[in-house]
Amino acid sequence: MSSERVSVELCKGINGLDKVVLREVRGSSAEVYLYGGQVTSWKNDHGEELLFVSNKAIFKPPKAIRGGIPICFPQFASHGSLEQHGFARNRFWTIDNDPPPFPTNSSNKAFVDLILRPSEEDMKIWPHSYEFRLRVTLGSGGDLMLTSRIRNTNTDGKSFSFTFAYHTYFSVSDISEVRVEGLETLDYLDNLKEKQRFTEQGDAITFEFEVDKIYLSTPTKIAILDHEKKRTFVLRKDGLPDAVVWNPWDRKAKAMADFGDDEYKHMLCVEAAAVEKPITLKPGEEWRGRQELSAVPSSYCSGQLDPQRVLLGS
Ligand code: TA6
């Protein structure tokens, strides 16, 4: 769809992989690769990149692209026979030219609808039929929205269960100057301590070492404050009760071939997720999970931005 206000362009990206570029009249843009259905760029109207993608990202199947917003489905993390974070991020999605009516009106926005159905190979490792429809929308104010609709299309009457995450990599100026508001006092499972359950302390989360925590029953809004950039990312979510916070820090960074040794300083994953309680669908049932990202100016260092006001605001 293109009009004088927005544009949606299918073109070739890195290594000749197909990608869709969404542009909005004030200059903001987003890119999503058909490989993985993965958003790899979200720029504001000044052309600043707001998502982190590793300089060593491989952009070559079967490796998932390191950065942007990997889709973790049909499982988050790794247990059983499925690979870590499932296989949706390692598959080629197609453009869905005839999606069923969408719950929210996207008419004046730049958006693309992608769809993933299981291959025969996939059915061998996860024996369920589904349709996974993903709409990526760039809003008129430069907000980025991802809406997932997953329908059980099994004809054998069988239900299936899955866990899910939008594994969002935010670009930050300096991880030691970043705070996360909205997860205080919540319970979390600590991936660095055999997934034991703990309770977060009462202040904003700051970062001085590796963090890998699954916060449970989290609010619909989470704020990520970048002191140096005087920018706050606001993550709004529906249908995704949990939130994963991850920074690999130096040791893990060095251990990842597709991640620069120092890149941990400039990224933070805050992931809208459904992990603690898997989602179960009967045949014909559909689940929706949505996240909306916005980037707002903030100068909390001068006390002007009350993070709570950001979280309680409309
Ligand atoms: O979301 C956090 C996490 O589960 C970490 O444990 C780490 O494994 C990260 O995901 C990256 O996983 P990946 O499979 O993309 O290397």
Short mmCIF file of C-alpha atoms in Angstrom, two decimals, residues 4-305:
data_model
loop_
_atom_site.label_atom_id
_atom_site.label_comp_id
_atom_site.label_asym_id
_atom_site.label_seq_id
_atom_site.Cartn_x
_atom_site.Cartn_y
_atom_site.Cartn_z
CA GLU A 4 1.52 10.28 -0.25
CA ARG A 5 1.63 9.72 3.50
CA VAL A 6 3.13 6.29 4.01
CA SER A 7 4.94 3.69 1.97
CA VAL A 8 5.48 -0.05 2.12
CA GLU A 9 8.30 -1.36 -0.05
CA LEU A 10 9.44 -4.97 -0.65
CA CYS A 11 13.14 -5.03 -1.48
CA LYS A 12 16.38 -6.95 -0.98
CA GLY A 13 18.32 -6.63 2.27
CA ILE A 14 21.57 -8.13 3.53
CA ASN A 15 22.70 -11.27 1.64
CA GLY A 16 19.80 -10.72 -0.78
CA LEU A 17 17.21 -11.61 1.85
CA ASP A 18 13.76 -10.13 1.21
CA LYS A 19 12.70 -7.37 3.54
CA VAL A 20 9.81 -4.92 3.79
CA VAL A 21 10.53 -1.24 4.52
CA LEU A 22 7.78 0.82 6.16
CA ARG A 23 8.07 4.61 5.89
CA GLU A 24 5.97 7.30 7.49
CA VAL A 25 5.65 10.87 6.33
CA ARG A 26 7.58 12.48 9.20
CA GLY A 27 10.61 10.34 8.40
CA SER A 28 10.32 7.42 10.80
CA SER A 29 10.81 3.96 9.33
CA ALA A 30 10.95 0.27 10.14
CA GLU A 31 12.25 -2.82 8.36
CA VAL A 32 11.14 -6.43 8.70
CA TYR A 33 12.87 -9.40 7.08
CA LEU A 34 10.73 -12.20 5.73
CA TYR A 35 13.40 -14.46 7.20
CA GLY A 36 12.19 -14.92 10.74
CA GLY A 37 9.41 -12.35 10.36
CA GLN A 38 12.00 -10.26 12.17
CA VAL A 39 11.98 -6.50 12.61
CA THR A 40 15.62 -5.40 12.26
CA SER A 41 15.27 -1.63 12.20
CA TRP A 42 13.06 1.04 13.79
CA LYS A 43 14.18 4.62 13.21
CA ASN A 44 12.70 7.83 14.57
CA ASP A 45 11.95 10.89 12.44
CA HIS A 46 15.57 12.01 12.83
CA GLY A 47 16.74 8.74 11.27
CA GLU A 48 18.17 7.51 14.60
CA GLU A 49 18.19 3.71 14.96
CA LEU A 50 16.29 2.68 18.09
CA LEU A 51 16.86 -1.09 17.94
CA PHE A 52 20.15 -2.94 18.40
CA VAL A 53 21.43 -5.34 15.74
CA SER A 54 24.87 -6.82 16.28
CA ASN A 55 27.59 -5.81 13.82
CA LYS A 56 28.33 -9.55 13.72
CA ALA A 57 24.76 -10.64 13.02
CA ILE A 58 24.88 -13.40 10.39
CA PHE A 59 21.71 -12.80 8.24
CA LYS A 60 21.99 -16.32 6.87
CA PRO A 61 19.69 -19.27 7.58
CA PRO A 62 19.57 -21.29 9.73
CA LYS A 63 21.05 -18.85 12.25
CA ALA A 64 18.61 -16.32 13.71
CA ILE A 65 19.47 -12.65 13.14
CA ARG A 66 21.12 -11.31 16.32
CA GLY A 67 19.11 -8.25 17.19
CA GLY A 68 15.95 -6.35 16.30
CA ILE A 69 12.85 -8.25 17.45
CA PRO A 70 13.21 -12.05 17.09
CA ILE A 71 9.90 -13.90 17.44
CA CYS A 72 10.16 -16.70 20.00
CA PHE A 73 7.54 -19.35 19.08
CA PRO A 74 6.37 -22.07 19.80
CA GLN A 75 8.60 -21.88 22.84
CA PHE A 76 10.64 -19.39 24.80
CA ALA A 77 14.02 -20.73 26.00
CA SER A 78 14.92 -24.37 25.41
CA HIS A 79 13.38 -27.51 26.83
CA GLY A 80 12.49 -30.76 25.08
CA SER A 81 13.35 -31.35 21.43
CA LEU A 82 12.70 -27.86 20.08
CA GLU A 83 15.62 -25.52 19.50
CA GLN A 84 16.20 -22.51 21.77
CA HIS A 85 13.34 -20.03 21.36
CA GLY A 86 11.52 -22.29 18.89
CA PHE A 87 11.77 -22.14 15.11
CA ALA A 88 9.61 -19.17 13.96
CA ARG A 89 12.70 -16.92 13.85
CA ASN A 90 14.50 -19.45 11.62
CA ARG A 91 11.79 -19.77 8.98
CA PHE A 92 10.86 -17.79 5.87
CA TRP A 93 7.53 -16.03 6.35
CA THR A 94 5.37 -14.87 3.45
CA ILE A 95 3.39 -11.70 2.89
CA ASP A 96 -0.26 -12.28 3.73
CA ASN A 97 -2.22 -10.46 1.04
CA ASP A 98 -5.60 -11.51 2.33
CA PRO A 99 -5.61 -11.36 6.12
CA PRO A 100 -8.88 -11.76 7.98
CA PRO A 101 -10.27 -8.42 9.24
CA PHE A 102 -7.97 -6.87 11.77
CA PRO A 103 -9.18 -5.73 15.20
CA THR A 104 -7.51 -2.31 15.01
CA ASN A 105 -7.73 0.12 12.14
CA SER A 106 -4.38 0.47 10.39
CA SER A 107 -5.69 2.36 7.38
CA ASN A 108 -3.61 5.53 7.81
CA LYS A 109 -0.49 3.72 8.89
CA ALA A 110 2.31 1.88 7.14
CA PHE A 111 1.93 -1.82 7.86
CA VAL A 112 2.65 -5.25 6.49
CA ASP A 113 0.96 -8.57 7.23
CA LEU A 114 3.14 -11.69 7.34
CA ILE A 115 2.07 -15.29 7.80
CA LEU A 116 3.82 -18.48 8.91
CA ARG A 117 2.38 -21.97 8.55
CA PRO A 118 4.22 -25.19 9.45
CA SER A 119 6.13 -27.07 6.77
CA GLU A 120 6.09 -30.88 6.63
CA GLU A 121 9.51 -30.76 8.31
CA ASP A 122 8.13 -28.54 11.07
CA MET A 123 5.27 -30.97 11.64
CA LYS A 124 7.84 -33.64 12.45
CA ILE A 125 9.33 -31.62 15.26
CA TRP A 126 6.14 -29.90 16.45
CA PRO A 127 3.13 -31.91 15.22
CA HIS A 128 0.55 -29.13 15.16
CA SER A 129 -1.16 -27.10 12.42
CA TYR A 130 -1.36 -23.39 13.00
CA GLU A 131 -1.55 -20.05 11.22
CA PHE A 132 0.67 -17.38 12.74
CA ARG A 133 -0.23 -13.95 11.41
CA LEU A 134 2.07 -11.06 12.30
CA ARG A 135 1.17 -7.43 11.56
CA VAL A 136 4.01 -4.91 11.83
CA THR A 137 2.68 -1.33 11.91
CA LEU A 138 4.49 1.99 11.95
CA GLY A 139 2.15 4.48 13.56
CA SER A 140 1.74 8.12 12.50
CA GLY A 141 3.83 9.25 15.47
CA GLY A 142 6.59 6.74 14.72
CA ASP A 143 5.39 4.14 17.22
CA LEU A 144 6.10 0.52 16.27
CA MET A 145 3.37 -2.07 16.86
CA LEU A 146 3.60 -5.83 16.48
CA THR A 147 0.41 -7.86 16.66
CA SER A 148 0.56 -11.65 16.58
CA ARG A 149 -2.51 -13.79 15.91
CA ILE A 150 -1.92 -17.53 16.32
CA ARG A 151 -4.75 -19.90 15.40
CA ASN A 152 -4.93 -23.63 16.03
CA THR A 153 -5.90 -25.17 12.67
CA ASN A 154 -5.51 -28.78 13.78
CA THR A 155 -8.06 -31.08 12.07
CA ASP A 156 -7.42 -33.90 14.53
CA GLY A 157 -9.25 -32.14 17.34
CA LYS A 158 -6.03 -31.68 19.31
CA SER A 159 -5.20 -28.62 21.38
CA PHE A 160 -1.67 -27.31 21.58
CA SER A 161 0.25 -25.19 24.07
CA PHE A 162 3.08 -22.74 23.45
CA THR A 163 5.13 -20.04 25.09
CA PHE A 164 6.02 -16.82 23.31
CA ALA A 165 8.19 -13.68 23.40
CA TYR A 166 8.95 -10.61 21.33
CA HIS A 167 12.70 -10.74 22.02
CA THR A 168 13.25 -7.00 21.58
CA TYR A 169 16.83 -5.64 21.55
CA PHE A 170 16.76 -1.93 22.44
CA SER A 171 19.70 0.26 21.42
CA VAL A 172 21.05 2.16 24.45
CA SER A 173 23.94 4.62 24.73
CA ASP A 174 25.53 3.03 27.83
CA ILE A 175 24.00 0.10 29.75
CA SER A 176 25.46 1.46 33.00
CA GLU A 177 23.27 4.57 32.52
CA VAL A 178 20.00 2.74 31.88
CA ARG A 179 17.09 2.15 34.29
CA VAL A 180 13.97 0.06 33.86
CA GLU A 181 10.80 1.23 35.59
CA GLY A 182 7.69 -0.85 36.11
CA LEU A 183 9.12 -4.14 37.35
CA GLU A 184 9.90 -3.11 40.92
CA THR A 185 8.82 -5.51 43.71
CA LEU A 186 7.66 -8.15 41.18
CA ASP A 187 8.55 -11.83 41.38
CA TYR A 188 10.94 -13.17 38.76
CA LEU A 189 12.61 -16.42 37.72
CA ASP A 190 16.37 -16.03 37.57
CA ASN A 191 17.86 -17.85 34.58
CA LEU A 192 21.28 -17.46 36.16
CA LYS A 193 20.19 -19.29 39.31
CA GLU A 194 18.45 -22.40 37.93
CA LYS A 195 15.24 -20.42 37.33
CA GLN A 196 14.70 -20.01 41.08
CA ARG A 197 11.97 -17.54 42.05
CA PHE A 198 12.92 -14.26 43.72
CA THR A 199 11.28 -10.91 44.43
CA GLU A 200 12.71 -7.74 42.87
CA GLN A 201 13.70 -4.90 45.18
CA GLY A 202 11.74 -1.67 45.31
CA ASP A 203 13.81 0.60 43.09
CA ALA A 204 14.21 0.88 39.34
CA ILE A 205 16.37 -1.85 37.84
CA THR A 206 19.93 -0.80 36.95
CA PHE A 207 22.73 -2.80 35.37
CA GLU A 208 26.22 -3.58 36.65
CA PHE A 209 26.52 -7.26 35.59
CA GLU A 210 24.81 -10.01 33.53
CA VAL A 211 21.03 -10.12 33.98
CA ASP A 212 18.67 -12.82 32.70
CA LYS A 213 15.33 -12.62 34.53
CA ILE A 214 11.75 -13.54 33.66
CA TYR A 215 9.46 -11.14 35.54
CA LEU A 216 6.01 -12.58 36.19
CA SER A 217 2.55 -10.96 35.95
CA THR A 218 4.00 -7.61 34.91
CA PRO A 219 2.11 -4.36 34.18
CA THR A 220 1.01 -3.49 30.65
CA LYS A 221 3.56 -0.65 30.53
CA ILE A 222 7.33 -0.80 31.12
CA ALA A 223 9.74 2.14 30.73
CA ILE A 224 13.39 1.87 29.70
CA LEU A 225 15.20 5.13 30.48
CA ASP A 226 18.43 6.00 28.62
CA HIS A 227 20.13 8.72 30.66
CA GLU A 228 22.73 9.80 28.13
CA LYS A 229 20.30 9.98 25.21
CA LYS A 230 17.62 11.56 27.45
CA ARG A 231 15.24 9.10 25.84
CA THR A 232 12.66 6.75 27.35
CA PHE A 233 11.36 3.71 25.52
CA VAL A 234 7.82 2.83 26.56
CA LEU A 235 6.77 -0.76 25.95
CA ARG A 236 3.02 -1.39 26.08
CA LYS A 237 1.72 -4.95 25.82
CA ASP A 238 -1.49 -6.97 25.71
CA GLY A 239 -1.84 -10.71 26.10
CA LEU A 240 1.74 -11.00 27.31
CA PRO A 241 1.82 -11.15 31.11
CA ASP A 242 5.55 -11.67 31.59
CA ALA A 243 8.65 -9.63 30.72
CA VAL A 244 12.19 -10.93 30.20
CA VAL A 245 15.15 -8.64 30.92
CA TRP A 246 18.52 -9.72 29.51
CA ASN A 247 21.97 -8.30 29.15
CA PRO A 248 24.78 -10.85 28.55
CA TRP A 249 27.54 -8.58 29.96
CA ASP A 250 31.18 -9.18 29.07
CA ARG A 251 31.77 -12.91 29.58
CA LYS A 252 28.66 -14.09 27.68
CA ALA A 253 29.24 -11.41 25.02
CA LYS A 254 32.67 -12.88 24.29
CA ALA A 255 31.14 -16.38 24.08
CA MET A 256 28.65 -15.43 21.32
CA ALA A 257 30.17 -15.61 17.82
CA ASP A 258 27.49 -13.30 16.38
CA PHE A 259 27.88 -10.62 19.05
CA GLY A 260 30.71 -8.12 19.53
CA ASP A 261 32.73 -8.34 22.75
CA ASP A 262 31.77 -4.80 23.77
CA GLU A 263 28.29 -4.69 22.29
CA TYR A 264 26.66 -5.55 25.61
CA LYS A 265 27.30 -1.92 26.59
CA HIS A 266 24.90 -0.67 23.94
CA MET A 267 21.92 -2.99 24.14
CA LEU A 268 19.24 -4.23 26.52
CA CYS A 269 16.61 -6.86 25.85
CA VAL A 270 13.21 -6.19 27.44
CA GLU A 271 10.85 -8.82 26.07
CA ALA A 272 7.06 -8.89 26.26
CA ALA A 273 6.41 -12.58 26.83
CA ALA A 274 4.08 -15.38 27.91
CA VAL A 275 6.38 -17.86 29.63
CA GLU A 276 5.22 -18.82 33.14
CA LYS A 277 1.79 -19.99 31.98
CA PRO A 278 1.85 -21.57 28.50
CA ILE A 279 -1.02 -20.58 26.20
CA THR A 280 -3.33 -23.44 25.18
CA LEU A 281 -5.53 -23.27 22.09
CA LYS A 282 -8.27 -25.69 21.06
CA PRO A 283 -8.77 -26.23 17.31
CA GLY A 284 -10.25 -23.06 15.81
CA GLU A 285 -9.21 -20.86 18.75
CA GLU A 286 -6.97 -17.85 18.19
CA TRP A 287 -4.59 -16.05 20.58
CA ARG A 288 -3.49 -12.44 20.16
CA GLY A 289 -0.37 -10.89 21.61
CA ARG A 290 0.52 -7.28 20.97
CA GLN A 291 3.40 -4.97 21.81
CA GLU A 292 3.67 -1.26 21.06
CA LEU A 293 6.99 0.57 21.33
CA SER A 294 7.41 4.30 21.53
CA ALA A 295 10.42 6.51 22.21
CA VAL A 296 9.78 9.72 24.14
CA PRO A 297 12.18 12.47 25.22
CA SER A 298 13.08 12.21 28.89
CA SER A 299 15.33 14.10 31.21
CA TYR A 300 14.71 12.16 34.37
CA CYS A 301 18.13 13.17 35.59
CA SER A 302 16.75 16.66 36.10
CA GLY A 303 13.69 15.17 37.76
CA GLN A 304 11.48 16.56 34.99
CA LEU A 305 10.36 13.12 33.88
#
